[in-house]
mmCIF file of C-alpha atoms and ligand atoms in Angstrom:
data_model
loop_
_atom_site.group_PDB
_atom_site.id
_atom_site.type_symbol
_atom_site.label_atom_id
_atom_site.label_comp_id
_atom_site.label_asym_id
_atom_site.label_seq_id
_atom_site.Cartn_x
_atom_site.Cartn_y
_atom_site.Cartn_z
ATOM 1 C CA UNK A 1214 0.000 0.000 0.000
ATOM 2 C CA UNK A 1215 1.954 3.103 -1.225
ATOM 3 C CA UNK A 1216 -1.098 5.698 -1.101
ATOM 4 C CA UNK A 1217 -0.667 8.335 1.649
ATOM 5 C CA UNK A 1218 -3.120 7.959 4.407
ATOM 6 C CA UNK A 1219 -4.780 9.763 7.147
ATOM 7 C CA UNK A 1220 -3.320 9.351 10.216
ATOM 8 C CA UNK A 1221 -6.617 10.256 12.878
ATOM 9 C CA UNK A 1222 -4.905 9.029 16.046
ATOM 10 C CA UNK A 1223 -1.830 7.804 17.986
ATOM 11 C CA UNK A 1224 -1.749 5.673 21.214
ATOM 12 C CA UNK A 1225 0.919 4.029 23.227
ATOM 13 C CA UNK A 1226 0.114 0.316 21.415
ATOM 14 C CA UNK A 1227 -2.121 1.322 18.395
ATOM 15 C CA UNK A 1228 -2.245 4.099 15.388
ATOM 16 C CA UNK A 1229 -5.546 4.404 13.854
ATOM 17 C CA UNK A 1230 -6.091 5.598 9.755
ATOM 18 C CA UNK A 1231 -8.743 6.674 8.345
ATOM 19 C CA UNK A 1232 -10.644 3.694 6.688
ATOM 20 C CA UNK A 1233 -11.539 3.071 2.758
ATOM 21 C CA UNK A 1234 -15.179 4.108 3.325
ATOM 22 C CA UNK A 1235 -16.876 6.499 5.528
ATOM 23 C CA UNK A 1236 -17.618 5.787 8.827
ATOM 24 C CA UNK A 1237 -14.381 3.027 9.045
ATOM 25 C CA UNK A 1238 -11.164 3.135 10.727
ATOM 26 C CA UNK A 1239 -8.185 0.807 9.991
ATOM 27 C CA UNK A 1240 -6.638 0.119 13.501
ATOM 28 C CA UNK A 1241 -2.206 -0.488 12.975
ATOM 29 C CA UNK A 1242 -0.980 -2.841 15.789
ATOM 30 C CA UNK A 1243 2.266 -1.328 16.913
ATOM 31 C CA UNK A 1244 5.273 -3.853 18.544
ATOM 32 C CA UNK A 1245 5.689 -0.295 21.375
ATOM 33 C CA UNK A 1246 5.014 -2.068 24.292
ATOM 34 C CA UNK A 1247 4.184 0.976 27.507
ATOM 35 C CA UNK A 1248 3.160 0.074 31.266
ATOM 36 C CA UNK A 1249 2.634 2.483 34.309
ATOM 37 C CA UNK A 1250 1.263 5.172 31.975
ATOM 38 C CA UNK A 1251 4.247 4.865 29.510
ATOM 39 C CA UNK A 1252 6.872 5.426 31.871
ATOM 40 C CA UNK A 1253 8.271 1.924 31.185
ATOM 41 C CA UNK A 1254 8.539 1.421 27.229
ATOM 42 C CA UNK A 1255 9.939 -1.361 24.922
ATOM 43 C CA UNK A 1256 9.525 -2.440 21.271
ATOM 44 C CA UNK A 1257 8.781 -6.102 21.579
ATOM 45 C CA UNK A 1258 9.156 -7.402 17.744
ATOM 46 C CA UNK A 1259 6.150 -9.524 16.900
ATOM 47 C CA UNK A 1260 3.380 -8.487 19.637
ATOM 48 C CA UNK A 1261 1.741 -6.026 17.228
ATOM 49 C CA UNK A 1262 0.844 -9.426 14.691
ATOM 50 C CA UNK A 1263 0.194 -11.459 17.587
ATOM 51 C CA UNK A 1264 -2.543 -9.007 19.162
ATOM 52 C CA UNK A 1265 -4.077 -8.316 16.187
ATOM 53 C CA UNK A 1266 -4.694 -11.680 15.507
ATOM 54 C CA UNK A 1267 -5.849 -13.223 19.079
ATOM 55 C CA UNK A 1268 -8.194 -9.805 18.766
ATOM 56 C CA UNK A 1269 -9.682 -10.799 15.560
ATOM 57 C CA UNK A 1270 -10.116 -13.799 16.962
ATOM 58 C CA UNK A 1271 -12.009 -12.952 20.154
ATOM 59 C CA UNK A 1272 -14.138 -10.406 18.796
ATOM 60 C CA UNK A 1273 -15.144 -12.823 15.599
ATOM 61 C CA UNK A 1274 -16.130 -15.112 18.468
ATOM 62 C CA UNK A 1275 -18.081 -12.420 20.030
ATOM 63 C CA UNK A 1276 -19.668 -11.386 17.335
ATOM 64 C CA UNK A 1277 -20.672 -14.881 16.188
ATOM 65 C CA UNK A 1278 -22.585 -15.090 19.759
ATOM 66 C CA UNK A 1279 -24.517 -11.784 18.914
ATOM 67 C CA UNK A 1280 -22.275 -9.440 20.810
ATOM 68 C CA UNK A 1281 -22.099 -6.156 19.362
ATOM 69 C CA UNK A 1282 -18.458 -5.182 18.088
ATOM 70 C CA UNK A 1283 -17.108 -2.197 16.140
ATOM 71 C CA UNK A 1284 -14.664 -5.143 14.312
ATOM 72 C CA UNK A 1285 -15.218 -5.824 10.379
ATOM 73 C CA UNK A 1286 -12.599 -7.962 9.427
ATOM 74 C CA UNK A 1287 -8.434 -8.438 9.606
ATOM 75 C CA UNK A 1288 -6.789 -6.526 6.749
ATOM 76 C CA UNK A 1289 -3.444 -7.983 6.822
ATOM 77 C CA UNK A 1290 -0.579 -9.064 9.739
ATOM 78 C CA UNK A 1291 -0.404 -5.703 11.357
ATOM 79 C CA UNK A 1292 -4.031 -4.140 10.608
ATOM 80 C CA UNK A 1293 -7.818 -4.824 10.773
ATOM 81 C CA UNK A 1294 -10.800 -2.798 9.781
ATOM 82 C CA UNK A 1295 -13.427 -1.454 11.908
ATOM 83 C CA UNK A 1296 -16.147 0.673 12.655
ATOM 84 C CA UNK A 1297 -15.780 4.559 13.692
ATOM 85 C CA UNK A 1298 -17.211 4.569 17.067
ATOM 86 C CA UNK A 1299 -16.996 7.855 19.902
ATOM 87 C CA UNK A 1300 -15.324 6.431 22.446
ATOM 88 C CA UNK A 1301 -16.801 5.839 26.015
ATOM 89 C CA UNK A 1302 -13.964 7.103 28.401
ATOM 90 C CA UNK A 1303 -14.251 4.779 30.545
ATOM 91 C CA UNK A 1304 -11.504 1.561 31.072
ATOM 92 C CA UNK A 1305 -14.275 -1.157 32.330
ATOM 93 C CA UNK A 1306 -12.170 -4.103 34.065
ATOM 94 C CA UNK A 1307 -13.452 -7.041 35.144
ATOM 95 C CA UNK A 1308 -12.075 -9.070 38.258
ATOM 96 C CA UNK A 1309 -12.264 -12.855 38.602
ATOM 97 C CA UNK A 1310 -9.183 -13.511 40.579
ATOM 98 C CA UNK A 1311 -7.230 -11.325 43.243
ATOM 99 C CA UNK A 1312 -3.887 -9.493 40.973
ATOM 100 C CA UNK A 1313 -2.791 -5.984 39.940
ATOM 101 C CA UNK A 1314 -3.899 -2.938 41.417
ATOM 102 C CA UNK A 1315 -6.770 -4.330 43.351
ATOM 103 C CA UNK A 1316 -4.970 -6.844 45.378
ATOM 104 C CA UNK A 1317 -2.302 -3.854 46.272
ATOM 105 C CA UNK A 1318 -5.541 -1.522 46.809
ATOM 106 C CA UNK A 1319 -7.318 -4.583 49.308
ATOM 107 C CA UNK A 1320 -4.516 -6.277 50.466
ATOM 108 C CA UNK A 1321 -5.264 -9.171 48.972
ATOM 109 C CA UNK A 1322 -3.041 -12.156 47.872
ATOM 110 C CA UNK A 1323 -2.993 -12.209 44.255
ATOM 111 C CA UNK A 1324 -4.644 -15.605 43.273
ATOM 112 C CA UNK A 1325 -7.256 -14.995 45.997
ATOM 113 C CA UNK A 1326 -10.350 -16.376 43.852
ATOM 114 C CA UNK A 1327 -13.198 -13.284 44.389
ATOM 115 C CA UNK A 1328 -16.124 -14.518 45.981
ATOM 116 C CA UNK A 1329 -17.910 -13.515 42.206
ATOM 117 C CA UNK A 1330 -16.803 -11.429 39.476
ATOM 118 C CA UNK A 1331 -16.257 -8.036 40.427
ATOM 119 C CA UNK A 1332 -16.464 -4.998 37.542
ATOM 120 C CA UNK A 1333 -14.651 -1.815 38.371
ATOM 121 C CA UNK A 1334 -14.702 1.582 35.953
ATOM 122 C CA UNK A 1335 -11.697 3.724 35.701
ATOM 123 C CA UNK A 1336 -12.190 6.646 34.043
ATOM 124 C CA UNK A 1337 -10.158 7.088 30.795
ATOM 125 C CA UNK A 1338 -7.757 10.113 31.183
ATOM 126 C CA UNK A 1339 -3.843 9.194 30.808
ATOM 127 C CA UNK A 1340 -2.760 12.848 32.418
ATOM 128 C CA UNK A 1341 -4.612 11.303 35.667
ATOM 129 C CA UNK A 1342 -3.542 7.771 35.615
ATOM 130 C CA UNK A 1343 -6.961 6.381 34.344
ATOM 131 C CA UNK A 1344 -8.378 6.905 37.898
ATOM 132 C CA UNK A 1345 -11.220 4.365 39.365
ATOM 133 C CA UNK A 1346 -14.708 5.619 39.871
ATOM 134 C CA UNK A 1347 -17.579 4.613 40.874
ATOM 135 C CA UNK A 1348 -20.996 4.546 38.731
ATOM 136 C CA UNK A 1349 -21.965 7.580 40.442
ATOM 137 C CA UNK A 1350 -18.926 9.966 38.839
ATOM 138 C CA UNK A 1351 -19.667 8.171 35.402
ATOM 139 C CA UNK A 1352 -23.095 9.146 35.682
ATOM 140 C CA UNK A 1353 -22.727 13.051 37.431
ATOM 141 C CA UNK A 1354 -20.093 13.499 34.824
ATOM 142 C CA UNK A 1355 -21.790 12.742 31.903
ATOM 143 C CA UNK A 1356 -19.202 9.897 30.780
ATOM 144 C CA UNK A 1357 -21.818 7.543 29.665
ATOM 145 C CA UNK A 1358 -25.735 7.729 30.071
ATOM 146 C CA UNK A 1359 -27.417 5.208 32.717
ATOM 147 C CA UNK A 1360 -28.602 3.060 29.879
ATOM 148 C CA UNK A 1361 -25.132 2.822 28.645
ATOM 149 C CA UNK A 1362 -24.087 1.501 31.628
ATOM 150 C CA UNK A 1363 -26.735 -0.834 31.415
ATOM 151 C CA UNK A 1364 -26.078 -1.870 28.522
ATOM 152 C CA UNK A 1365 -21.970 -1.642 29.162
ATOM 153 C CA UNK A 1366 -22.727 -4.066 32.144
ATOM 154 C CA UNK A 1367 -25.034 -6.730 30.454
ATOM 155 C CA UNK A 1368 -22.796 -7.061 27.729
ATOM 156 C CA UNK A 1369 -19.577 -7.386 29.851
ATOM 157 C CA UNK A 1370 -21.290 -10.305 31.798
ATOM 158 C CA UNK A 1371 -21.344 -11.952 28.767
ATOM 159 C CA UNK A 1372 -17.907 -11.564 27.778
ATOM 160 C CA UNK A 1373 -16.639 -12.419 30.368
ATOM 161 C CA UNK A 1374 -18.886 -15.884 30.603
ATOM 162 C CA UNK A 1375 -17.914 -16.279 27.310
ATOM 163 C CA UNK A 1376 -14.128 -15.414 27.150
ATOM 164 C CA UNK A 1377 -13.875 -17.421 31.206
ATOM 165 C CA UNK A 1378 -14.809 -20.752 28.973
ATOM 166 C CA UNK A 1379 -13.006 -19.856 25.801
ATOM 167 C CA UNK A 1380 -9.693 -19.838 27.878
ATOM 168 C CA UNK A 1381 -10.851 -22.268 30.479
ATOM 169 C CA UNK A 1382 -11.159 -24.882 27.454
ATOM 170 C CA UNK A 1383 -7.109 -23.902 26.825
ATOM 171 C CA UNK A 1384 -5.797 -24.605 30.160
ATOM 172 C CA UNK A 1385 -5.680 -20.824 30.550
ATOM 173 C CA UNK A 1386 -7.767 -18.638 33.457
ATOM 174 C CA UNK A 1387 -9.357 -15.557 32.697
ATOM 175 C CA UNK A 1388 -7.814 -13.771 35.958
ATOM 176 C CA UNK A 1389 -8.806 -10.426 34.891
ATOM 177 C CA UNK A 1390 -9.116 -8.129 31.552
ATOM 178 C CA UNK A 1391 -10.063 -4.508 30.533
ATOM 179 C CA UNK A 1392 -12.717 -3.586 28.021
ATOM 180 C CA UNK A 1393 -13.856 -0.282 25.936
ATOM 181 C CA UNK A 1394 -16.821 0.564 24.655
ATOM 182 C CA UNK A 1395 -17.833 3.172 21.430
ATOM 183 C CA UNK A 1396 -21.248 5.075 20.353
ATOM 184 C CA UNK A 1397 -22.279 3.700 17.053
ATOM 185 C CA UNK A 1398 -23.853 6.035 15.342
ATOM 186 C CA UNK A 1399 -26.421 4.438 12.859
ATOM 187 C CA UNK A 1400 -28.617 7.584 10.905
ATOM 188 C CA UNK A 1401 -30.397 8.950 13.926
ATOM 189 C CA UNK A 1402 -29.819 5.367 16.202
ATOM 190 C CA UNK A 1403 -26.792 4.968 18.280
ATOM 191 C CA UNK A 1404 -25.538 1.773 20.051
ATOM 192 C CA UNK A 1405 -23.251 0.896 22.363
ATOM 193 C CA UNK A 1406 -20.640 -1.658 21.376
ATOM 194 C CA UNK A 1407 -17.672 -3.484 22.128
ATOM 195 C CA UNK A 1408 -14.377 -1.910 20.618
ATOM 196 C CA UNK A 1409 -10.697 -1.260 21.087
ATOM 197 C CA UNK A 1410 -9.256 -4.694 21.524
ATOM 198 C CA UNK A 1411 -8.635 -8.068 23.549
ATOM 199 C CA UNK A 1412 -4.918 -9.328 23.695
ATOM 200 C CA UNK A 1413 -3.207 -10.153 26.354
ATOM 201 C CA UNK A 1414 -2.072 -6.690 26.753
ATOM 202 C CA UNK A 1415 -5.565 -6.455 27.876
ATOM 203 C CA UNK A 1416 -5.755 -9.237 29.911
ATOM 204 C CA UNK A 1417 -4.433 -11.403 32.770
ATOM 205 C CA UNK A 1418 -3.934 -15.281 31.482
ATOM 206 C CA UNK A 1419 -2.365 -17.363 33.947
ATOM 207 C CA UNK A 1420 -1.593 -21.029 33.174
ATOM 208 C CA UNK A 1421 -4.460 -23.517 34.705
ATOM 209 C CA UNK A 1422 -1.660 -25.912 35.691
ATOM 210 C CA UNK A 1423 1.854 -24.204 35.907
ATOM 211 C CA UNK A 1424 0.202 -20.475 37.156
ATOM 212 C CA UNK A 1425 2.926 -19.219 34.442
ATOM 213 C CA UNK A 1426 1.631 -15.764 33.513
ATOM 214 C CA UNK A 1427 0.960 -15.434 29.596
ATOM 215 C CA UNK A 1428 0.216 -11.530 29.270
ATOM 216 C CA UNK A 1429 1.656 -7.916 29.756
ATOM 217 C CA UNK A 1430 2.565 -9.044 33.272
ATOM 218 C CA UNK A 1431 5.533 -10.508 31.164
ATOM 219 C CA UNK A 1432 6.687 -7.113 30.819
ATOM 220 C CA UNK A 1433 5.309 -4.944 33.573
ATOM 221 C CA UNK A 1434 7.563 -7.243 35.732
ATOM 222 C CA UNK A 1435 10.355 -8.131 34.111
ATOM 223 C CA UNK A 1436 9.700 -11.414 34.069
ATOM 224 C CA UNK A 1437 10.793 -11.988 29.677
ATOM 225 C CA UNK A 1438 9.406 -14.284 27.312
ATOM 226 C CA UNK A 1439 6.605 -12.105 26.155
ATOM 227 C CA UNK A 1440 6.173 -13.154 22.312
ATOM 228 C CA UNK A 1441 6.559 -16.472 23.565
ATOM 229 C CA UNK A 1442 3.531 -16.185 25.888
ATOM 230 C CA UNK A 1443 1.350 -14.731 23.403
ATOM 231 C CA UNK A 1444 2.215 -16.692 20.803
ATOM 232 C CA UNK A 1445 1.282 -19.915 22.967
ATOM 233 C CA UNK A 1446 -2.043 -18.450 23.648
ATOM 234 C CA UNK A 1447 -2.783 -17.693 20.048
ATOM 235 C CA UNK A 1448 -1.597 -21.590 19.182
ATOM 236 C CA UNK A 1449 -3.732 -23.045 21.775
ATOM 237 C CA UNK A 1450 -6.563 -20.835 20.374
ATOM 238 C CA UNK A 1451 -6.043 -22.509 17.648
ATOM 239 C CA UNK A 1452 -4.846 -19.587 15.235
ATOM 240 C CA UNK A 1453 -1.229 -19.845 14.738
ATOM 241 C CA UNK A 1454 -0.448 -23.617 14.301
ATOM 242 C CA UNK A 1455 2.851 -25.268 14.479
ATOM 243 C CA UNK A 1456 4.702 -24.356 11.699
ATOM 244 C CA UNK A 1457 3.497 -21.127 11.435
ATOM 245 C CA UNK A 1458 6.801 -19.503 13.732
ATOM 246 C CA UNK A 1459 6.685 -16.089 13.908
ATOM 247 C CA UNK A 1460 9.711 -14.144 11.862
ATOM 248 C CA UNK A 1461 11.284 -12.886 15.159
ATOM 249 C CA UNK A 1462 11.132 -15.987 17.305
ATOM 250 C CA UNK A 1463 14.246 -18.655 17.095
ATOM 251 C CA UNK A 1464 13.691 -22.049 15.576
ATOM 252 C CA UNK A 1465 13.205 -24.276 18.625
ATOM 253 C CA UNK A 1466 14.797 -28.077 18.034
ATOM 254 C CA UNK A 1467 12.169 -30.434 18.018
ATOM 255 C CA UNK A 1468 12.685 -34.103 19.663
ATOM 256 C CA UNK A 1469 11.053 -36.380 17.624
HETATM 257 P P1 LIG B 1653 -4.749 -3.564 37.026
HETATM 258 O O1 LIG B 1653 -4.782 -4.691 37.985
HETATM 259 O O2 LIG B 1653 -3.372 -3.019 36.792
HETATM 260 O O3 LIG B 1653 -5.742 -2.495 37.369
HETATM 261 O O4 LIG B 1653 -5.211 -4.157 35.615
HETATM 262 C C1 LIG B 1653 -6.452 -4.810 35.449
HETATM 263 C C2 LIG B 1653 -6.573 -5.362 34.046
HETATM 264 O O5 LIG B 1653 -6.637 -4.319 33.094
HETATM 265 C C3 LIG B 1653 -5.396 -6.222 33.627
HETATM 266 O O6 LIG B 1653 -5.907 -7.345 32.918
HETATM 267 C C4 LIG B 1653 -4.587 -5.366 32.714
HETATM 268 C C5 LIG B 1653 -5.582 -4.419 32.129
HETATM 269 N N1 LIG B 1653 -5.067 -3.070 31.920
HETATM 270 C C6 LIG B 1653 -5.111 -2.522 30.656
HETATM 271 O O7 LIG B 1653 -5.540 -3.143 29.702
HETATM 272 N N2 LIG B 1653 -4.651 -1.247 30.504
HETATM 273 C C7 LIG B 1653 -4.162 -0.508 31.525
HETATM 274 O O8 LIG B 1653 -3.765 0.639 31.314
HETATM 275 C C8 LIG B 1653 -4.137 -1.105 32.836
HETATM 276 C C9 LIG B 1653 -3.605 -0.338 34.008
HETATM 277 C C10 LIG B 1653 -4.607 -2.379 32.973
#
């Protein structure tokens, strides 16, 4: 693609064009990997392909339940095609397992199973740190209507159910993610949908058996081996298969 396009916006993991028709944005996985509100930063060669793939993948998945999603369709390695939404400005996280920030804000033990799945809403403002709030700020503020947040909660019920099972049936537990949701605006309708994406730079994935982490927590602690983790959770989704090695990871030897 040699054309010149427009570049609408920048953010620490993604660039988004404007798409081929109206109302349609191509979203550019980047490899920048950021944590603490960018104060750590890396360029990890291969996440961009990975995420962009194990996001397709999810949000084909959601769609094909009847989960509304701004995504239209993968473009190529690095890109995929979706729907202009407005953005909700709100970071909606959803807690099945004791980690991050809210086992350092409780004093919990990370790995403390929650008695049920908790959602939390931080409000989406990097110059703050993405502070949490509570429904009550969303509302006062004007963030998102109260049918929105219906309709935000409902709909993250379901993905989680959906996504807890989709990983469960891998070996892997859901521990906890982060969602965002856009206005669609159809003529004079608008609807609230799922959009931005699910990788594991969105997610906690912890191994069923081995509790080996297989997300951003890779890289937020130090811990390495971050295109490796990824790219075992997109093969045991089933999307990358075995000889399908990624350009920047090693040939492994294989015992027959
Ligand atoms: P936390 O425990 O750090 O609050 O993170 C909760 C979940 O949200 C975790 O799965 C990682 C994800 N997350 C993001 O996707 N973006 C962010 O900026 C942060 C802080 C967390």
């Amino acid at each position: 693609m040699n054309q010149r396009r427009t570049r609408i916006y920048e953010g620490k993991a993604k660039i988004l064009y404007e798409g081929p028709e109206p109302g349609t944005i191509v979203v550019h996985f980047k490899d920048d990997a950021t944590a603490f509100n960018a104060q750590k930063k890396a360029v990890i060669e291969g996440k961009g392909v990975l995420n962009n793939r194990i996001s397709e993948f999810i949000f084909t998945q959601l769609n094909d339940i009847g989960l509304p999603t701004h995504f239209i369709r993968r473009l190529n390695m690095r890109e995929q095609l979706v729907r202009e939404v407005e953005i909700i400005p709100l970071e909606v996280i959803v807690r099945n397992i004791a980690a991050g920030s809210m086992a350092k804000r409780l004093g919990l033990e990370e790995g403390t199973p929650l008695p049920r799945s908790i959602i939390e809403f931080c409000y989406k403002n990097d110059e703050l740190g993405d502070p949490l709030v509570a429904e009550e700020h969303v509302t006062a503020f004007g963030w998102a209507t109260p049918q929105e947040i219906d309709d935000i909660m409902s709909m993250t019920i379901r993905i989680n159910d959906f996504m807890s099972g989709m990983f469960a049936a891998i070996g892997i537990k859901l521990v906890d993610f982060k969602i965002e949701f856009g206005r669609l605006y159809e003529g004079d309708m608008v609807r609230t949908v799922l959009a931005d994406e699910i990788s594991p730079d969105s997610c906690r994935l912890w191994d069923f058996k081995t509790q080996e982490k297989l997300d951003k927590d890779r890289f937020r602690r130090d811990l390495g081996g971050l295109v490796e983790a990824y790219q075992e959770v997109a093969r045991r989704l089933g999307i990358l298969n075995e000889n399908e090695p990624l350009p920047t990871v090693k040939p492994k030897l294989v015992k027959s």
